[in-house]
Coordinates of C-alpha atoms in Angstrom, one line a residue:
M1 CA 110.1 239.1 110.0
A2 CA 110.4 236.7 112.7
W3 CA 107.6 238.1 114.3
S4 CA 105.4 238.4 111.5
R5 CA 105.6 235.0 111.2
K6 CA 105.1 233.8 114.1
R7 CA 101.8 235.7 114.2
M8 CA 100.5 234.5 110.5
V9 CA 101.3 230.8 112.4
L10 CA 99.4 231.7 116.1
A11 CA 96.7 232.8 113.4
A12 CA 96.3 229.3 111.6
L13 CA 96.6 227.5 114.7
V14 CA 93.8 229.4 116.6
G15 CA 91.7 229.0 114.2
A16 CA 92.4 225.4 113.6
V17 CA 91.8 225.1 117.0
V18 CA 88.1 226.8 116.0
A19 CA 87.3 225.0 113.0
I20 CA 87.6 221.1 114.9
V21 CA 85.9 222.9 118.0
V22 CA 82.7 223.9 115.5
T23 CA 82.8 221.0 114.3
I24 CA 83.0 218.4 117.3
V25 CA 80.5 220.8 118.2
A26 CA 78.3 220.9 115.2
L27 CA 78.2 217.3 115.1
N28 CA 76.7 217.0 118.4
F29 CA 73.6 218.5 117.8
V30 CA 72.6 217.0 114.4
T31 CA 72.5 212.9 113.7
S32 CA 72.9 210.3 110.7
E33 CA 69.5 209.6 110.0
S34 CA 66.8 211.4 107.4
E35 CA 64.0 212.4 109.6
I36 CA 60.9 212.2 109.4
E37 CA 59.6 214.6 107.5
K38 CA 55.4 214.4 106.6
S39 CA 52.3 213.8 109.0
L40 CA 50.6 210.6 109.4
E41 CA 46.8 209.8 108.6
H42 CA 45.1 208.6 110.8
R43 CA 43.9 204.9 109.2
Y44 CA 42.5 203.2 112.4
G45 CA 42.5 202.8 116.4
V46 CA 44.5 202.1 118.9
Q47 CA 42.1 199.1 119.4
D48 CA 42.6 198.1 116.0
P49 CA 45.3 194.6 115.2
Q50 CA 46.4 196.8 111.7
F51 CA 47.4 199.2 114.3
R52 CA 49.0 197.1 116.9
R53 CA 51.0 195.2 113.5
E54 CA 52.3 198.3 112.6
L55 CA 53.8 198.9 115.7
G56 CA 55.1 196.0 116.7
I57 CA 57.2 195.8 112.6
L58 CA 57.3 199.4 112.7
L59 CA 59.7 199.3 116.4
G60 CA 61.4 196.2 116.2
P61 CA 60.0 194.2 119.1
P62 CA 56.7 192.4 118.6
I63 CA 53.4 193.1 121.2
I64 CA 54.0 190.1 123.6
D65 CA 50.9 188.9 125.7
G66 CA 51.1 187.1 129.0
N67 CA 52.4 190.2 131.2
R68 CA 52.1 191.9 134.2
V69 CA 52.0 195.8 134.8
E70 CA 52.3 197.4 138.0
N71 CA 52.7 201.0 139.1
F72 CA 54.4 202.7 141.4
E73 CA 54.2 206.5 143.1
N74 CA 56.4 209.2 143.6
G75 CA 60.2 207.9 145.8
V76 CA 58.3 206.6 149.0
E77 CA 57.6 203.5 147.1
I78 CA 59.2 203.2 144.1
F79 CA 62.6 202.5 146.2
P80 CA 60.8 200.4 148.1
A81 CA 60.2 198.4 145.6
M82 CA 63.3 198.7 143.2
L83 CA 65.8 197.9 146.5
E84 CA 63.2 194.8 147.5
A85 CA 63.7 193.4 143.9
I86 CA 67.2 193.5 144.2
R87 CA 67.9 191.9 147.3
S88 CA 65.7 189.4 146.3
A89 CA 68.4 188.5 143.2
R90 CA 69.4 185.3 142.8
S91 CA 71.9 184.9 140.1
T92 CA 72.2 188.6 138.0
I93 CA 71.3 192.4 138.0
T94 CA 71.3 194.3 135.6
F95 CA 71.1 198.2 136.0
E96 CA 70.7 201.1 133.8
T97 CA 69.9 204.8 134.5
Y98 CA 70.9 208.5 133.3
I99 CA 70.8 209.9 136.9
Y100 CA 72.7 208.6 140.1
W101 CA 73.9 211.4 142.3
S102 CA 75.0 211.0 145.8
G103 CA 73.1 210.8 148.8
D104 CA 70.8 208.4 151.1
I105 CA 69.5 207.4 148.2
G106 CA 72.5 206.7 145.8
R107 CA 73.8 205.6 149.1
R108 CA 71.1 202.8 150.2
F109 CA 71.6 201.3 146.3
A110 CA 74.9 201.2 146.1
D111 CA 75.4 198.9 149.5
A112 CA 71.4 197.0 148.0
L113 CA 73.9 196.6 144.7
S114 CA 77.5 195.7 146.5
E115 CA 75.5 193.3 149.2
Q116 CA 74.5 191.4 146.0
A117 CA 77.7 191.3 144.0
R118 CA 79.9 189.7 147.3
R119 CA 76.7 186.8 147.4
G120 CA 77.8 186.0 144.5
V121 CA 75.0 188.0 141.9
R122 CA 76.4 188.7 139.2
V123 CA 75.1 192.6 138.8
H124 CA 75.6 194.8 135.7
V125 CA 76.0 198.8 136.0
L126 CA 75.6 201.1 133.5
I127 CA 75.5 205.4 134.4
D128 CA 75.8 208.0 131.8
W129 CA 78.8 210.1 132.4
V130 CA 76.4 213.3 132.6
G131 CA 74.3 211.5 134.7
S132 CA 76.8 210.6 137.5
Q133 CA 78.9 213.8 137.6
K134 CA 77.4 214.0 141.1
M135 CA 78.5 211.2 142.4
E136 CA 80.9 210.5 144.7
E137 CA 83.8 208.6 144.0
A138 CA 83.4 206.8 146.7
L139 CA 80.1 205.1 145.8
L140 CA 81.6 204.0 142.2
D141 CA 84.3 202.3 144.5
R142 CA 82.6 200.7 146.9
M143 CA 80.8 199.1 144.3
V144 CA 83.5 197.9 142.1
A145 CA 85.7 196.4 145.3
A146 CA 82.4 194.2 146.1
G147 CA 82.6 193.1 142.9
V148 CA 79.6 194.9 140.8
E149 CA 81.4 195.0 137.0
V150 CA 80.0 199.6 137.5
H151 CA 80.2 200.9 133.8
R152 CA 79.8 204.9 132.2
F153 CA 78.2 205.0 129.0
H154 CA 80.8 207.8 126.0
P155 CA 83.2 208.8 129.5
L156 CA 84.8 211.9 128.7
H157 CA 87.4 211.1 125.5
W158 CA 88.6 212.2 122.4
Y159 CA 87.4 209.4 120.9
H160 CA 83.7 209.5 122.0
L161 CA 83.9 213.5 121.3
T162 CA 81.4 213.7 118.5
R163 CA 78.9 211.9 120.5
M164 CA 79.0 213.9 123.7
N165 CA 75.6 215.4 123.3
N166 CA 74.4 211.3 122.8
R167 CA 73.3 210.6 126.2
T168 CA 71.5 207.2 127.8
H169 CA 68.9 208.3 129.8
R170 CA 67.7 205.4 130.0
K171 CA 66.1 203.4 133.3
L172 CA 66.1 200.6 133.1
L173 CA 66.9 197.8 136.1
V174 CA 66.5 194.1 135.6
V175 CA 66.6 191.4 137.8
D176 CA 67.5 187.3 137.2
G177 CA 65.6 187.7 133.6
R178 CA 62.2 188.1 135.2
I179 CA 61.7 191.3 136.8
G180 CA 62.0 194.5 135.2
F181 CA 61.7 198.3 136.2
T182 CA 61.5 201.7 133.5
G183 CA 59.5 204.9 134.1
G184 CA 61.4 208.7 135.0
V185 CA 62.6 207.9 138.3
G186 CA 66.7 209.0 138.8
I187 CA 69.0 207.3 141.6
S188 CA 69.2 211.1 144.4
D189 CA 67.2 212.5 146.6
D190 CA 65.1 214.2 144.8
W191 CA 63.0 211.6 143.5
D192 CA 62.5 210.4 147.5
G193 CA 59.7 211.1 149.7
D194 CA 56.2 212.0 148.4
A195 CA 56.1 215.1 145.9
A196 CA 54.5 217.1 148.5
D197 CA 57.6 219.9 148.3
P198 CA 59.3 221.3 146.1
K199 CA 62.5 219.5 147.2
H200 CA 61.4 216.4 146.9
W201 CA 59.4 215.7 143.0
R202 CA 56.8 214.2 141.3
D203 CA 57.4 210.9 139.1
S204 CA 56.2 207.2 138.6
H205 CA 57.7 203.7 137.9
Y206 CA 56.5 200.5 136.7
R207 CA 57.5 196.5 137.8
L208 CA 56.7 194.8 134.8
E209 CA 56.4 190.9 134.6
G210 CA 56.5 188.1 132.6
P211 CA 57.8 187.6 128.7
A212 CA 58.2 191.9 127.4
V213 CA 60.6 191.9 130.4
A214 CA 63.4 190.0 127.9
Q215 CA 63.2 193.0 125.9
M216 CA 63.6 194.9 128.3
Q217 CA 67.1 192.7 128.4
A218 CA 67.8 193.5 125.5
A219 CA 67.5 197.1 126.0
F220 CA 69.8 196.8 128.6
M221 CA 71.6 194.9 126.7
D222 CA 72.1 197.0 123.6
N223 CA 74.1 199.7 125.0
W224 CA 75.8 197.2 127.7
I225 CA 77.5 195.8 124.3
K226 CA 77.9 199.5 122.7
T227 CA 79.6 200.7 126.0
T228 CA 82.0 197.4 127.2
G229 CA 82.0 195.0 124.1
K230 CA 81.3 192.0 126.0
V231 CA 77.5 190.0 125.6
L232 CA 76.1 188.5 128.8
Q233 CA 73.8 185.3 127.7
G234 CA 72.5 182.4 128.7
E235 CA 69.2 181.3 131.3
A236 CA 70.7 183.9 133.9
Y237 CA 70.4 186.8 131.7
F238 CA 67.3 185.5 129.4
P239 CA 65.9 182.8 131.6
A240 CA 62.1 180.8 129.4
L241 CA 59.2 183.5 130.7
E242 CA 56.2 181.9 131.3
P243 CA 52.7 184.1 131.0
V244 CA 52.2 186.3 134.6
G245 CA 49.0 188.1 133.1
T246 CA 46.8 189.2 130.4
A247 CA 48.5 192.5 129.6
L248 CA 50.0 193.3 126.4
G249 CA 53.3 194.3 126.6
Q250 CA 56.0 195.7 124.3
V251 CA 59.5 197.5 125.1
F252 CA 61.4 199.6 122.6
T253 CA 64.7 201.6 122.0
S254 CA 65.7 204.3 120.3
S255 CA 69.3 206.2 119.9
P256 CA 70.6 208.3 117.0
S257 CA 72.6 205.6 116.1
G258 CA 69.9 202.7 115.0
G259 CA 66.6 203.4 114.9
G260 CA 66.0 207.7 115.8
D261 CA 63.1 208.1 114.7
S262 CA 61.3 205.3 116.8
M263 CA 60.2 207.1 120.0
Q264 CA 59.0 209.9 118.0
L265 CA 57.2 207.2 115.4
M266 CA 55.7 205.4 118.3
Y267 CA 53.8 208.9 119.3
L268 CA 52.9 209.9 115.8
L269 CA 51.1 206.1 115.7
S270 CA 49.7 206.8 118.6
I271 CA 48.4 210.0 118.4
T272 CA 47.7 209.5 114.9
A273 CA 45.1 206.6 115.7
A274 CA 43.5 208.3 119.0
E275 CA 39.2 208.4 118.5
H276 CA 38.3 209.7 121.9
T277 CA 41.1 210.6 123.9
I278 CA 45.1 211.8 124.6
D279 CA 46.2 212.2 128.0
L280 CA 50.1 213.6 127.9
S281 CA 51.6 213.8 131.2
A282 CA 55.0 215.6 129.8
A283 CA 58.2 217.0 131.7
Y284 CA 59.5 219.1 129.4
F285 CA 56.9 219.2 126.6
V286 CA 58.6 221.0 124.0
P287 CA 57.3 219.1 120.3
D288 CA 58.4 220.2 117.5
A289 CA 56.4 221.1 114.2
L290 CA 55.4 217.7 113.2
T291 CA 54.7 216.6 116.4
R292 CA 51.9 219.9 116.7
R293 CA 50.5 219.0 113.2
A294 CA 49.8 215.7 114.7
L295 CA 48.1 217.0 118.2
L296 CA 46.5 219.7 116.0
A297 CA 45.1 216.7 113.6
A298 CA 43.7 215.1 116.3
L299 CA 41.4 218.0 118.2
E300 CA 40.5 218.2 114.3
R301 CA 38.6 214.3 114.6
G302 CA 37.2 215.6 118.3
V303 CA 39.8 214.3 120.4
R304 CA 39.7 215.2 124.3
L305 CA 43.2 216.3 124.2
R306 CA 44.9 216.7 127.9
I307 CA 48.8 218.0 128.8
I308 CA 49.4 217.8 132.6
V309 CA 53.4 219.5 132.8
P310 CA 55.7 221.1 135.6
G311 CA 54.6 224.9 136.9
E312 CA 57.1 227.3 138.5
Y313 CA 59.6 224.8 139.4
I314 CA 61.1 222.8 137.1
D315 CA 65.4 222.5 137.0
S316 CA 64.8 223.7 133.6
Q317 CA 63.4 227.6 133.6
V318 CA 65.0 227.3 129.2
T319 CA 62.6 224.4 128.1
R320 CA 59.8 225.7 130.0
R321 CA 60.0 228.4 129.1
A322 CA 60.8 227.3 124.7
S323 CA 57.5 225.1 125.4
R324 CA 55.5 228.6 126.1
G325 CA 55.8 229.9 123.7
D326 CA 53.9 227.5 121.6
W327 CA 51.2 226.8 123.2
G328 CA 49.1 228.9 122.3
V329 CA 48.3 227.3 118.7
L330 CA 47.1 224.0 120.2
L331 CA 45.3 226.2 122.9
R332 CA 43.1 228.1 120.3
A333 CA 42.8 224.6 119.1
G334 CA 40.8 223.1 122.5
A335 CA 43.9 221.2 123.8
K336 CA 43.8 221.1 127.4
I337 CA 47.2 222.7 129.3
H338 CA 47.6 222.1 132.9
E339 CA 50.8 222.7 134.5
F340 CA 51.5 221.0 137.9
Q341 CA 51.9 223.5 141.3
P342 CA 53.0 221.2 144.3
A343 CA 56.6 220.3 143.1
M344 CA 58.9 219.5 139.8
F345 CA 56.6 216.7 137.7
H346 CA 59.0 214.7 136.6
C347 CA 56.4 211.8 134.7
K348 CA 56.6 210.5 131.7
A349 CA 53.2 208.8 130.5
L350 CA 50.9 209.1 127.1
I351 CA 47.6 207.4 127.3
V352 CA 45.6 206.3 124.5
D353 CA 41.9 206.1 124.4
S354 CA 41.6 204.2 127.4
Q355 CA 43.9 201.3 126.0
L356 CA 47.3 202.1 125.5
V357 CA 50.0 203.9 128.0
S358 CA 53.5 204.2 126.6
V359 CA 55.7 204.8 129.8
G360 CA 59.7 205.0 130.4
S361 CA 62.3 207.4 130.1
T362 CA 61.1 209.3 127.1
N363 CA 59.7 213.3 127.5
F364 CA 58.1 214.9 124.9
D365 CA 60.8 216.5 123.3
N366 CA 63.6 216.8 120.5
R367 CA 66.9 215.4 123.0
S368 CA 64.4 212.4 123.7
F369 CA 63.1 211.8 120.0
R370 CA 66.4 212.1 118.6
L371 CA 69.9 212.4 120.8
N372 CA 69.2 210.6 123.5
D373 CA 69.2 207.1 123.6
E374 CA 65.8 206.3 124.9
A375 CA 63.7 202.9 126.9
N376 CA 59.4 202.8 126.7
L377 CA 57.0 200.5 127.6
N378 CA 53.6 199.6 125.7
V379 CA 51.0 198.6 127.8
Y380 CA 47.9 197.7 126.0
D381 CA 45.6 196.0 128.7
P382 CA 42.2 198.2 129.4
A383 CA 42.5 197.8 133.7
F384 CA 46.6 199.1 133.5
A385 CA 45.1 202.2 131.5
A386 CA 42.5 202.2 134.1
E387 CA 44.4 202.8 136.7
I388 CA 47.4 205.1 134.9
E389 CA 44.5 207.3 134.3
R390 CA 43.0 207.6 137.5
V391 CA 46.7 208.9 138.7
F392 CA 46.9 211.5 136.1
E393 CA 43.4 212.3 137.3
E394 CA 45.0 212.8 140.6
D395 CA 47.2 215.2 139.3
L396 CA 45.0 217.2 137.5
A397 CA 43.4 218.0 140.8
R398 CA 46.9 219.2 141.7
S399 CA 47.8 221.1 138.4
R400 CA 46.9 224.9 137.2
L401 CA 44.7 225.0 133.9
V402 CA 46.3 227.8 131.3
T403 CA 43.7 228.7 129.3
Y404 CA 44.4 230.6 125.9
A405 CA 43.1 234.1 127.6
A406 CA 45.6 234.3 130.1
W407 CA 48.5 232.4 127.7
A408 CA 48.1 235.9 125.2
R409 CA 48.4 238.3 128.3
R410 CA 51.7 237.0 129.1
P411 CA 54.1 240.1 129.7
W412 CA 55.8 241.3 126.3
H413 CA 59.8 240.1 128.3
E414 CA 58.1 236.5 129.8
K415 CA 57.3 236.3 125.6
A416 CA 61.3 238.0 124.5
V417 CA 62.8 235.1 126.5
E418 CA 60.3 232.5 125.5
K419 CA 61.5 234.0 121.4
L420 CA 65.5 233.1 122.4
S421 CA 65.3 229.8 124.5
S422 CA 62.8 228.9 121.3
I423 CA 66.2 228.9 119.1
F424 CA 67.1 226.2 121.8
A425 CA 64.3 224.2 121.0
S426 CA 66.1 221.6 118.9
Q427 CA 68.3 220.1 121.2
M428 CA 65.6 220.1 124.2

């Protein structure tokens, strides 16, 4: 009888542990907010003041004039520009990133940040706990010893267990509250070079100056306060910013803990407003049913839709398979989907009607729309749009068009894997 009771107690304990684990996993894959359920209607174009008015109200921060945005391509341009800005800092540096790995690039950034901290610059670094798993502790220790304030977002603690799937995917660097950077690059040797081979990723990053930099600083402060409980104040972080250009700009955030639908709403509003062209660079393209309906409605209105996605070289084959399984309906409707050939394609850019450009950390998938903390920069400027369209055309020239006939002829085993991968689409 005693042995029987022990087995019963053991079975009850095992059952309780399993129930707790299942509950924690379930809580990590759901959000507390209601999801957008109804497709939006085309009412006006992106040039209409009403479109900009609604984006400014629905997404939170207003669209501000007087900005200048500069585009950088691949690590060969991006890393020198970011390091130059860091070394130019006089008072403050705030830096948030998902990927920070060891290697030459990681050391160069650690050295530059440490040097500035030793000079008396207040340096605040927020890195994602999951995204920095390949980072040597020696790099962290070097920065901390120099006076850099470093924190990890949602580290592995019991009180974070229900939020372990919520990562900060934001890429934000702000220097002296006056110069900002955002885009797709992580701090890793994978992004170094010029995307000339499969070992070096293709990506873009953007330098922002002007009044909208304050919004980028606020985006950093959002997660800094959540992580540390500290509020960084004063002119060193939020100086008065005079107009330096002619671009309208807006930096906004999304997070499962607040404004979880902001990013998807921005994409839906922009796609629905399109009247002529949509060009989309998407490192991970796994649109849900609602977003696919918005894209199909744009095609029905006669909008030209072109999409560049990764080809053979990708860091997540599951995501690629889940994506490809749903291409048929878009290809039949006239969408042009191109697979980038030379290297892993990690760009994230939406261009609508040669007027609106949205760039930042957001991927075109549910993980970015619902599970991650993201930040994007919207730019309303025909000259900047023309520059990003030029870059898009260059990427297009190095990509392979996928026709509906070729997609339909793919082997049965690929279709089976795609079907299986689609089960996890809501978490990609």
